Short mmCIF file of C-alpha atoms in Angstrom, two decimals:
data_model
loop_
_atom_site.label_atom_id
_atom_site.label_comp_id
_atom_site.label_asym_id
_atom_site.label_seq_id
_atom_site.Cartn_x
_atom_site.Cartn_y
_atom_site.Cartn_z
CA MET A 1379 38.77 -99.72 -16.91
CA LYS A 1380 36.32 -100.97 -14.33
CA LEU A 1381 36.70 -104.64 -13.43
CA PHE A 1382 33.42 -106.33 -12.54
CA ARG A 1383 33.20 -108.93 -9.79
CA CYS A 1384 32.32 -112.48 -10.77
CA SER A 1385 29.52 -112.37 -8.19
CA SER A 1386 27.76 -109.65 -10.21
CA LEU A 1387 28.05 -111.31 -13.62
CA HIS A 1388 24.56 -112.83 -13.56
CA LYS A 1389 23.09 -109.33 -13.36
CA LEU A 1390 25.17 -108.12 -16.29
CA MET A 1391 24.83 -111.02 -18.72
CA GLY A 1392 21.12 -110.93 -19.48
CA ASP A 1393 20.08 -110.29 -23.07
CA ALA A 1394 18.60 -106.92 -23.89
CA GLN A 1395 15.12 -106.84 -25.40
CA SER A 1396 16.32 -104.56 -28.17
CA ILE A 1397 19.54 -103.21 -29.66
CA ALA A 1398 21.09 -100.35 -27.72
CA GLN A 1399 20.55 -96.91 -29.24
CA GLU A 1400 24.28 -96.19 -29.54
CA LEU A 1401 24.68 -99.28 -31.77
CA ARG A 1402 21.91 -98.29 -34.17
CA THR A 1403 23.32 -96.97 -37.43
CA GLU A 1404 21.14 -96.25 -40.46
CA GLU A 1405 22.11 -99.65 -41.83
CA ILE A 1406 21.11 -101.40 -38.60
CA GLU A 1407 17.82 -99.48 -38.40
CA ALA A 1408 17.03 -100.69 -41.90
CA LEU A 1409 17.87 -104.27 -40.94
CA ILE A 1410 15.63 -104.10 -37.88
CA LYS A 1411 12.69 -103.03 -40.05
CA LYS A 1412 13.21 -105.84 -42.59
CA ARG A 1413 10.63 -108.61 -42.36
CA LYS A 1414 12.88 -111.18 -44.01
CA ARG A 1415 16.59 -111.30 -43.28
CA THR A 1416 19.43 -113.42 -44.57
CA ASP A 1417 21.20 -115.71 -42.12
CA ALA A 1418 24.11 -113.27 -42.00
CA GLU A 1419 21.79 -110.36 -41.25
CA SER A 1420 20.03 -112.30 -38.50
CA GLU A 1421 23.40 -113.20 -37.00
CA MET A 1422 24.41 -109.54 -37.04
CA ILE A 1423 21.22 -108.56 -35.20
CA GLU A 1424 21.80 -111.24 -32.56
CA GLN A 1425 25.40 -110.11 -32.05
CA LEU A 1426 24.25 -106.54 -31.54
CA LYS A 1427 21.74 -107.72 -28.94
CA VAL A 1428 24.54 -109.54 -27.13
CA GLN A 1429 26.51 -106.30 -27.06
CA SER A 1430 23.52 -104.36 -25.73
CA LEU A 1431 22.92 -104.12 -21.98
CA SER A 1432 19.68 -105.24 -20.37
CA ASP A 1433 17.74 -102.99 -17.98
CA THR A 1434 18.92 -105.20 -15.11
CA ALA A 1435 22.54 -104.74 -16.18
CA LYS A 1436 22.18 -100.97 -16.42
CA SER A 1437 20.57 -100.83 -12.99
CA GLU A 1438 23.41 -102.89 -11.48
CA ILE A 1439 26.06 -100.69 -13.09
CA ARG A 1440 24.37 -97.53 -11.80
CA THR A 1441 24.48 -98.98 -8.29
CA ILE A 1442 28.17 -99.86 -8.66
CA VAL A 1443 28.99 -96.32 -9.83
CA LYS A 1444 27.16 -94.85 -6.82
CA GLU A 1445 29.11 -97.12 -4.49
CA ASP A 1446 32.42 -96.27 -6.14
CA LEU A 1447 31.79 -92.53 -5.91
CA THR A 1448 30.57 -92.55 -2.30
CA THR A 1449 30.72 -94.67 0.86
CA PHE A 1450 27.18 -95.90 0.12
CA LYS A 1451 26.64 -99.65 0.11
CA SER A 1452 23.43 -101.05 -1.33
CA PHE A 1453 23.83 -104.21 0.78
CA LYS A 1454 25.63 -104.30 4.12
CA GLY A 1455 24.81 -107.90 5.02
CA ASN A 1456 22.26 -109.54 7.29
CA GLN A 1457 21.99 -112.46 9.71
CA TYR A 1458 22.14 -114.93 6.82
CA THR A 1459 25.42 -113.59 5.47
CA ALA A 1460 26.72 -113.24 9.04
CA LYS A 1461 26.19 -116.98 9.55
CA GLY A 1462 28.04 -117.75 6.34
CA ASN A 1463 30.97 -115.56 7.34
CA ALA A 1464 31.13 -117.03 10.84
CA LEU A 1465 31.13 -120.63 9.62
CA GLU A 1466 33.15 -120.22 6.43
CA ASP A 1467 36.34 -121.81 7.80
CA ILE A 1468 34.39 -124.81 9.10
CA ALA A 1469 32.68 -125.23 5.73
CA ILE A 1470 35.99 -125.06 3.86
CA ASP A 1471 37.58 -127.60 6.22
CA LEU A 1472 34.68 -130.02 5.83
CA SER A 1473 34.57 -129.56 2.05
CA GLY A 1474 38.13 -130.85 2.13
CA LYS A 1475 37.39 -133.75 4.45
CA VAL A 1476 34.55 -135.11 2.31
CA ARG A 1477 36.99 -135.14 -0.63
CA PHE A 1478 39.78 -136.66 1.49
CA LYS A 1479 41.81 -133.46 1.15
CA GLN A 1480 42.99 -130.68 3.41
CA TYR A 1481 41.68 -127.36 2.16
CA VAL A 1482 42.29 -123.83 3.43
CA LYS A 1483 40.69 -120.64 2.22
CA HIS A 1484 42.24 -119.35 -0.98
CA GLN A 1485 43.83 -115.94 -0.50
CA GLY A 1486 44.27 -113.40 -3.25
CA ARG A 1487 41.96 -111.80 -5.78
CA TRP A 1488 42.60 -112.70 -9.42
CA GLU A 1489 41.73 -110.47 -12.34
CA ASN A 1490 42.09 -109.89 -16.04
CA ASN A 1491 41.15 -106.85 -18.10
CA LEU A 1492 37.41 -107.48 -17.66
CA ILE A 1493 36.56 -109.24 -14.39
CA THR A 1494 37.87 -109.89 -10.89
CA GLY A 1495 37.17 -112.64 -8.39
CA GLU A 1496 38.36 -114.59 -5.36
CA CYS A 1497 37.11 -118.15 -4.91
CA ASP A 1498 36.91 -119.95 -1.55
CA ILE A 1499 38.97 -123.00 -2.51
CA LEU A 1500 41.44 -123.45 -5.36
CA ASP A 1501 42.38 -127.08 -5.98
CA SER A 1502 44.96 -126.55 -8.72
CA ASN A 1503 45.99 -130.21 -8.82
CA ASN A 1504 42.49 -131.13 -9.97
CA ASP A 1505 41.72 -127.99 -12.03
CA LEU A 1506 38.86 -127.44 -9.57
CA ILE A 1507 37.30 -124.45 -7.83
CA ILE A 1508 34.99 -124.85 -4.84
CA ASP A 1509 32.78 -122.23 -3.22
CA THR A 1510 31.02 -122.93 0.07
CA LYS A 1511 27.58 -121.60 1.00
CA CYS A 1512 26.11 -121.93 4.50
CA THR A 1513 22.32 -122.00 4.44
CA TRP A 1514 20.22 -120.47 7.21
CA ASP A 1515 17.92 -123.30 8.24
CA ILE A 1516 16.29 -126.56 7.16
CA GLY A 1517 13.71 -124.68 5.12
CA THR A 1518 16.25 -122.80 3.02
CA HIS A 1519 18.75 -125.64 2.65
CA PRO A 1520 18.57 -127.44 -0.73
CA PHE A 1521 18.45 -131.10 0.29
CA PHE A 1522 17.47 -132.15 -3.24
CA GLN A 1523 19.69 -131.90 -6.32
CA ASP A 1524 17.16 -130.09 -8.48
CA GLU A 1525 16.46 -127.70 -5.62
CA ALA A 1526 20.19 -127.00 -5.27
CA GLN A 1527 20.55 -126.37 -9.00
CA GLU A 1528 17.62 -123.96 -8.95
CA LYS A 1529 18.97 -122.17 -5.88
CA ALA A 1530 22.43 -121.86 -7.42
CA LYS A 1531 21.09 -120.51 -10.71
CA LYS A 1532 18.78 -118.03 -8.98
CA ALA A 1533 21.75 -116.72 -6.99
CA GLY A 1534 23.84 -116.41 -10.15
CA TYR A 1535 26.42 -119.01 -9.17
CA ASP A 1536 26.40 -120.45 -12.69
CA TRP A 1537 27.87 -117.24 -14.12
CA GLN A 1538 30.06 -116.65 -11.08
CA MET A 1539 31.67 -120.08 -11.44
CA GLN A 1540 32.26 -119.59 -15.18
CA GLY A 1541 33.99 -116.32 -14.35
CA TYR A 1542 36.15 -118.07 -11.77
CA MET A 1543 37.04 -120.89 -14.16
CA TRP A 1544 38.13 -118.36 -16.76
CA LEU A 1545 40.23 -116.38 -14.26
CA TYR A 1546 41.88 -119.39 -12.65
CA GLY A 1547 42.17 -121.54 -15.76
CA CYS A 1548 40.16 -124.38 -14.21
CA GLN A 1549 37.94 -126.93 -15.91
CA ALA A 1550 35.33 -127.48 -13.18
CA ALA A 1551 33.73 -125.65 -10.27
CA GLU A 1552 31.55 -126.92 -7.45
CA VAL A 1553 29.24 -125.13 -5.03
CA ASP A 1554 28.92 -126.84 -1.65
CA PHE A 1555 25.73 -125.99 0.21
CA TRP A 1556 26.29 -126.76 3.91
CA LEU A 1557 23.72 -126.73 6.70
CA PHE A 1558 25.13 -126.11 10.18
CA PRO A 1559 23.47 -125.23 13.48
CA CYS A 1560 23.25 -121.47 13.78
CA PRO A 1561 25.66 -119.90 16.30
CA VAL A 1562 23.47 -118.82 19.19
CA GLU A 1563 25.00 -115.33 19.21
CA LEU A 1564 23.57 -114.75 15.73
CA THR A 1565 20.03 -115.54 16.83
CA SER A 1566 17.58 -113.09 18.32
CA ASP A 1567 14.93 -113.51 21.00
CA TRP A 1568 12.22 -114.01 18.40
CA ASP A 1569 14.13 -116.70 16.49
CA ASP A 1570 13.13 -120.33 17.06
CA ARG A 1571 16.43 -121.71 18.36
CA ASN A 1572 15.04 -125.24 18.37
CA GLN A 1573 14.63 -125.08 14.59
CA LEU A 1574 17.87 -123.22 13.96
CA ILE A 1575 20.07 -125.33 16.23
CA ASP A 1576 18.57 -128.48 17.76
CA LEU A 1577 16.71 -129.81 14.70
CA VAL A 1578 19.77 -129.29 12.52
CA ASP A 1579 21.98 -131.16 14.99
CA LYS A 1580 19.71 -134.20 14.71
CA ILE A 1581 20.52 -134.59 11.00
CA ASP A 1582 23.69 -136.51 10.17
CA LEU A 1583 26.38 -134.09 8.99
CA ARG A 1584 26.89 -136.11 5.80
CA GLU A 1585 23.25 -135.47 4.90
CA ARG A 1586 23.68 -131.72 5.30
CA LEU A 1587 25.80 -131.24 2.17
CA THR A 1588 24.47 -130.80 -1.36
CA THR A 1589 26.89 -130.04 -4.19
CA VAL A 1590 26.22 -128.44 -7.57
CA ARG A 1591 28.90 -129.04 -10.19
CA TYR A 1592 29.67 -126.87 -13.22
CA VAL A 1593 32.04 -127.63 -16.07
CA ARG A 1594 33.83 -124.96 -18.04
CA ASP A 1595 31.57 -123.60 -20.78
CA GLU A 1596 33.47 -121.68 -23.44
CA SER A 1597 30.27 -120.24 -24.91
CA MET A 1598 29.39 -118.62 -21.56
CA ILE A 1599 32.94 -117.34 -21.17
CA GLN A 1600 32.81 -115.90 -24.68
CA LYS A 1601 29.61 -114.10 -23.78
CA ILE A 1602 31.40 -112.55 -20.80
CA LYS A 1603 34.16 -111.41 -23.16
CA ASP A 1604 31.58 -109.94 -25.54
CA LYS A 1605 29.34 -108.26 -22.97
CA ILE A 1606 31.65 -106.84 -20.30
CA PRO A 1607 33.45 -104.29 -22.54
CA HIS A 1608 30.05 -102.66 -23.10
CA ALA A 1609 29.36 -102.75 -19.37
CA GLN A 1610 32.71 -101.05 -18.84
CA ALA A 1611 31.85 -98.38 -21.40
CA TYR A 1612 28.48 -97.69 -19.75
CA TYR A 1613 30.15 -97.55 -16.32
CA GLU A 1614 32.72 -95.04 -17.61
CA LYS A 1615 29.99 -92.91 -19.19
CA LEU A 1616 28.05 -92.73 -15.91
CA TYR A 1617 31.17 -92.19 -13.82
CA GLN A 1618 32.36 -89.28 -15.95
CA GLU A 1619 28.86 -87.80 -15.96
CA ARG A 1620 28.93 -87.57 -12.16
CA ILE A 1621 32.54 -86.34 -12.04
CA LYS A 1622 31.69 -83.48 -14.42
CA ALA A 1623 28.58 -82.65 -12.39
CA LYS A 1624 30.51 -82.22 -9.14
CA VAL A 1625 30.34 -78.76 -7.63
CA ALA A 1626 33.78 -77.26 -7.11
#
């Protein structure tokens, strides 16, 4: 079965607006039409909604199927991701130093029968996972805690970290947002190098880190367990549809 990456979980976990057609039996159709339901009936309806995929989830799965069947990639990276990749080792090293530890990048993708993921830092002694994110400039860096929490949630790091904690058996996960001067080779002639490099350098390094912490949430992990089998089934349906449609 298809294993979904932790980084895509936030696109898969949204609640559907209605119960999926394949889950609608005559009994369920009758329940949907009822104006007054018992607590048990209402719980059944909610569980069926959890099992149903949202439009966003279906769209994401279609994209994944296209990528798996071809060499097409919906996202090949940009200057922002290039900066993060270039400075990842520095970010990991500094994330260790601020915690009085020596960290190196974790190697090896972990998986179970539903999801797969590879975190940046695995601190097994403290049941802790850390992911580092290098922001582009002062404007995009979350200097404030509420800003960092909003940025992390918008990017789906809340679901990603829950997936990691489930895979690695950890109790906490932290996202370190680091702001570093941009490597000059990643800038273009129309970029303002003063803003991307010089202004950043003027800020104390200790002020250029904002951390968002997550604790293991069994209810979110249970939702992953409930939802992903249906994502796998939809993926398999689409995959087989294209395989059967191939011209010999």
